[in-house]
Coordinates of C-alpha atoms and ligand atoms in Angstrom, one line a residue:
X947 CA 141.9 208.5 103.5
X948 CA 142.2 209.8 106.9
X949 CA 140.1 212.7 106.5
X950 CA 136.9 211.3 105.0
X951 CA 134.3 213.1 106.8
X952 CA 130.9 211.3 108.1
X953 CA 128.9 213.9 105.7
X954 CA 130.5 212.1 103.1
X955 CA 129.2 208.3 103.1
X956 CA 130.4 207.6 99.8
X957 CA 133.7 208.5 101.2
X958 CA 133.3 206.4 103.9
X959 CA 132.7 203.3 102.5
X960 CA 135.2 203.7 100.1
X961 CA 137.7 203.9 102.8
X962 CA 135.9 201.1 104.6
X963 CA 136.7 198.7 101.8
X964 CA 140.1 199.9 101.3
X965 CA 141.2 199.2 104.9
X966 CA 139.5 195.9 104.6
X967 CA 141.6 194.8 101.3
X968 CA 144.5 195.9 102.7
X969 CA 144.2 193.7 105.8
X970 CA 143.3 190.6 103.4
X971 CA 146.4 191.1 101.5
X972 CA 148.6 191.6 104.7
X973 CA 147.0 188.5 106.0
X974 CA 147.8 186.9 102.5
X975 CA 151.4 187.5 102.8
X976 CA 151.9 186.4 106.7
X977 CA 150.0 183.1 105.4
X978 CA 152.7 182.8 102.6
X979 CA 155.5 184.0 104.5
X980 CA 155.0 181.3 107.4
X981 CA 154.5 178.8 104.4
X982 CA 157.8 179.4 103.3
X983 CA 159.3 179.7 106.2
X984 CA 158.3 175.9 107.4
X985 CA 159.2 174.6 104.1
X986 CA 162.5 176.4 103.8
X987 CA 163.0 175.1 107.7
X988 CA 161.8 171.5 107.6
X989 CA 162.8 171.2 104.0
X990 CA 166.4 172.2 105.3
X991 CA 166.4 169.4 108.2
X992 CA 165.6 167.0 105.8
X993 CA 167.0 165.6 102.5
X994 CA 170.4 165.7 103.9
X995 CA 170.3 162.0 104.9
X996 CA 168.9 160.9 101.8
X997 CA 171.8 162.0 99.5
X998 CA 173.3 159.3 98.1
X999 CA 176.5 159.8 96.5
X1000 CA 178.5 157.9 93.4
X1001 CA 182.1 158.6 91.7
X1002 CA 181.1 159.7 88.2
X1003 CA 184.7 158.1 87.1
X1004 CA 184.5 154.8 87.9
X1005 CA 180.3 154.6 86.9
X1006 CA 181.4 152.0 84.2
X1007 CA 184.2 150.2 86.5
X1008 CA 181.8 148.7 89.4
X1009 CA 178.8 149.6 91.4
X1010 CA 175.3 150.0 91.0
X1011 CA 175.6 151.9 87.3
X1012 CA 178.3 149.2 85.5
X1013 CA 176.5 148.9 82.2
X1014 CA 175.4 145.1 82.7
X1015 CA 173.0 146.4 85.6
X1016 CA 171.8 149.3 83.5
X1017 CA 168.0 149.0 82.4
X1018 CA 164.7 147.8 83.9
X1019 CA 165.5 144.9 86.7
X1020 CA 162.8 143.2 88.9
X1021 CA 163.7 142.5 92.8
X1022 CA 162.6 139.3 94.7
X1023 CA 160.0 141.0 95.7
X1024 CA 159.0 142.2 92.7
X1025 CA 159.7 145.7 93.0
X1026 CA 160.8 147.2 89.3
X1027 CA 163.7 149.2 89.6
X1028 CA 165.2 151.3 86.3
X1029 CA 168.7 152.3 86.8
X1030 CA 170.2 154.6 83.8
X1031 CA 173.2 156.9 83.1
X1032 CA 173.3 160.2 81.4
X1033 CA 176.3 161.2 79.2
X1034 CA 176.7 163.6 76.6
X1035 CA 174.4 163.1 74.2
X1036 CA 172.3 160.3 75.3
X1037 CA 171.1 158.0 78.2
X1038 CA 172.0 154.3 78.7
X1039 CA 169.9 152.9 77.8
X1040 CA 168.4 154.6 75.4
X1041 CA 165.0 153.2 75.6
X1042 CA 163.1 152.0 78.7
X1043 CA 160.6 149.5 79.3
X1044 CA 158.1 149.9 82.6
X1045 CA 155.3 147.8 83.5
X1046 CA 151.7 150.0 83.8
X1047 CA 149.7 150.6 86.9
X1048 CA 153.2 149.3 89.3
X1049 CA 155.0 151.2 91.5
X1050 CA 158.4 152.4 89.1
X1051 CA 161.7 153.8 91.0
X1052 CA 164.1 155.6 88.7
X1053 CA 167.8 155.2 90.0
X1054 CA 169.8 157.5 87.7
X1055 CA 173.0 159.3 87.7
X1056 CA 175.6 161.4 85.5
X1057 CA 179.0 160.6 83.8
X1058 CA 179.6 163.8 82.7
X1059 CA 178.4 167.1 83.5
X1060 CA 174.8 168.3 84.7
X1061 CA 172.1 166.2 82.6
X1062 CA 167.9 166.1 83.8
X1063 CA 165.1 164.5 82.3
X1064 CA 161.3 164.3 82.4
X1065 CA 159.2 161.9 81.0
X1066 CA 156.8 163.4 79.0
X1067 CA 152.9 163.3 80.1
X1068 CA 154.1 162.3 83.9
X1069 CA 155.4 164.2 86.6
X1070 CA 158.9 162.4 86.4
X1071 CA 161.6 165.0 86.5
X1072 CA 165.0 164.6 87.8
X1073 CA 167.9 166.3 87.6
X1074 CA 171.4 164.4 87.3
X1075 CA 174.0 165.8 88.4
X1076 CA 177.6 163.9 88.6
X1077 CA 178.5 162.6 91.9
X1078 CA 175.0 162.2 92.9
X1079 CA 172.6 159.5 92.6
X1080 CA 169.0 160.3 92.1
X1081 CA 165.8 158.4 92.0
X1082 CA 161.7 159.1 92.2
X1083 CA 159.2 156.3 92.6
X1084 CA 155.9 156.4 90.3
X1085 CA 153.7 155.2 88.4
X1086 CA 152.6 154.9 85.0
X1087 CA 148.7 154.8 84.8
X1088 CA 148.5 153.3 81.1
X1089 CA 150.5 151.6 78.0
X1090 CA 152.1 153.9 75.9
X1091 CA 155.3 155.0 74.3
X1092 CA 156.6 158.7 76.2
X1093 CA 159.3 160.8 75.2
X1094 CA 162.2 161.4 77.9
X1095 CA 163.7 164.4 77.0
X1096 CA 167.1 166.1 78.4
X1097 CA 166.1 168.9 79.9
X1098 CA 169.5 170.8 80.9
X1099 CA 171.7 172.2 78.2
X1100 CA 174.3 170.2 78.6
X1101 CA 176.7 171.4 75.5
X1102 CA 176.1 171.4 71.7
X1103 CA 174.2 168.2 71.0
X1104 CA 171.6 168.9 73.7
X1105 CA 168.8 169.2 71.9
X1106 CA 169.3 166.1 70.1
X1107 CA 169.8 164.2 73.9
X1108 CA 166.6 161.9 74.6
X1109 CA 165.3 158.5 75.3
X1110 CA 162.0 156.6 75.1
X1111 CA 160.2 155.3 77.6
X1112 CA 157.9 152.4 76.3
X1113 CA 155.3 151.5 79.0
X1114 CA 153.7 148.0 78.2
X1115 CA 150.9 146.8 79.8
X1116 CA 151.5 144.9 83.6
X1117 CA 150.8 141.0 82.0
X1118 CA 153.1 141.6 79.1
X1119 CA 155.9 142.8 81.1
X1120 CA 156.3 139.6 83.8
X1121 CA 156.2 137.8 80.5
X1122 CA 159.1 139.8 79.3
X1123 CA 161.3 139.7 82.8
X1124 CA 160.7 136.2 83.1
X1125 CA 164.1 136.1 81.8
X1126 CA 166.9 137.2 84.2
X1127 CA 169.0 140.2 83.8
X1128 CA 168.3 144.0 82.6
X1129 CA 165.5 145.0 80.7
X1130 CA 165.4 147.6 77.4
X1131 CA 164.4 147.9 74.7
X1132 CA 168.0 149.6 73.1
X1133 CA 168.5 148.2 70.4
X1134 CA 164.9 147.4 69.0
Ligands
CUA793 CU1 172.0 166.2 78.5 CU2 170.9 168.3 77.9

């Protein structure tokens, strides 16, 4: 590179361009460097005090996860909470029902060993992990029925470890919870 002489200008601008590109990519990887440095920093600092934790023995016993609170409830203010368990091989309950276009918070946890789920066609995807509680807030844009696959091998009967997620339209669900207790639709 170095000895590219000026009665060469083909030369020249060869070597031109090549110190160019190699400045871009340094400057590339800085940029993506200090990008992962802030995330891995602030990221750090943060989800500590959001950790919520849950004895995976006594999930049937009391607390949030007994099985009578299990399912799709609606708060006094109307917020629509579903609260499920995974065990090996299948979630409780097995089938969901959520309300379109609403805000949706997933409150989930494990009995067992390490479980996960997504919800397929959405970007809900949690991992369960016993002893932990974990939740994600969305929102489903449109009626439909949606697969809710496990997506952790879990043991043997993994593969055959999902649920349904039935999303109804907004009316027809406050016609539904206008009865107390838990929404599903287990059992249908
Ligand atoms: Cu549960 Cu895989």
């Amino acid at each position: 590179m170095s000895d590219a002489s000026p009665h060469n200008p083909v030369a020249a601008t060869a070597e031109r361009a090549e110190r160019r590109w190699t400045h871009l990519s340094i400057a590339i990887i800085l940029v993506l460097i200090a990008m992962a440095s802030f995330a891995g920093i602030h990221q750090a600092t943060m989800p500590q005090s959001r950790v919520e934790i849950v004895d995976p023995s006594t999930l049937h016993l009391s607390g949030e996860f007994i099985e009578s609170n299990l399912g799709t409830a609606v708060g006094p203010d109307g917020a629509v909470t579903v609260r499920l368990v995974a065990q090996q091989y299948s979630f409780t309950p097995s089938c969901l029902v959520v309300p379109s276009d609403t805000p949706v918070t997933f409150r989930a946890t494990s009995a067992d060993v390490v479980h996960g789920f997504l919800i397929a066609g959405t970007n809900v995807n949690l991992n369960l992990v016993p002893g932990y509680v974990a939740s994600y807030s969305t929102r489903f844009s449109e009626p439909g029925d949606l697969l809710m696959p496990c997506h952790e091998f879990c043991g043997v009967g993994h593969e055959g470890m999902w649920a349904h997620v039935h999303v109804v339209a907004r009316s027809e669900f406050q016609r539904l919870a206008g009865g107390q207790g838990r929404l599903s639709c287990a059992g249908q």
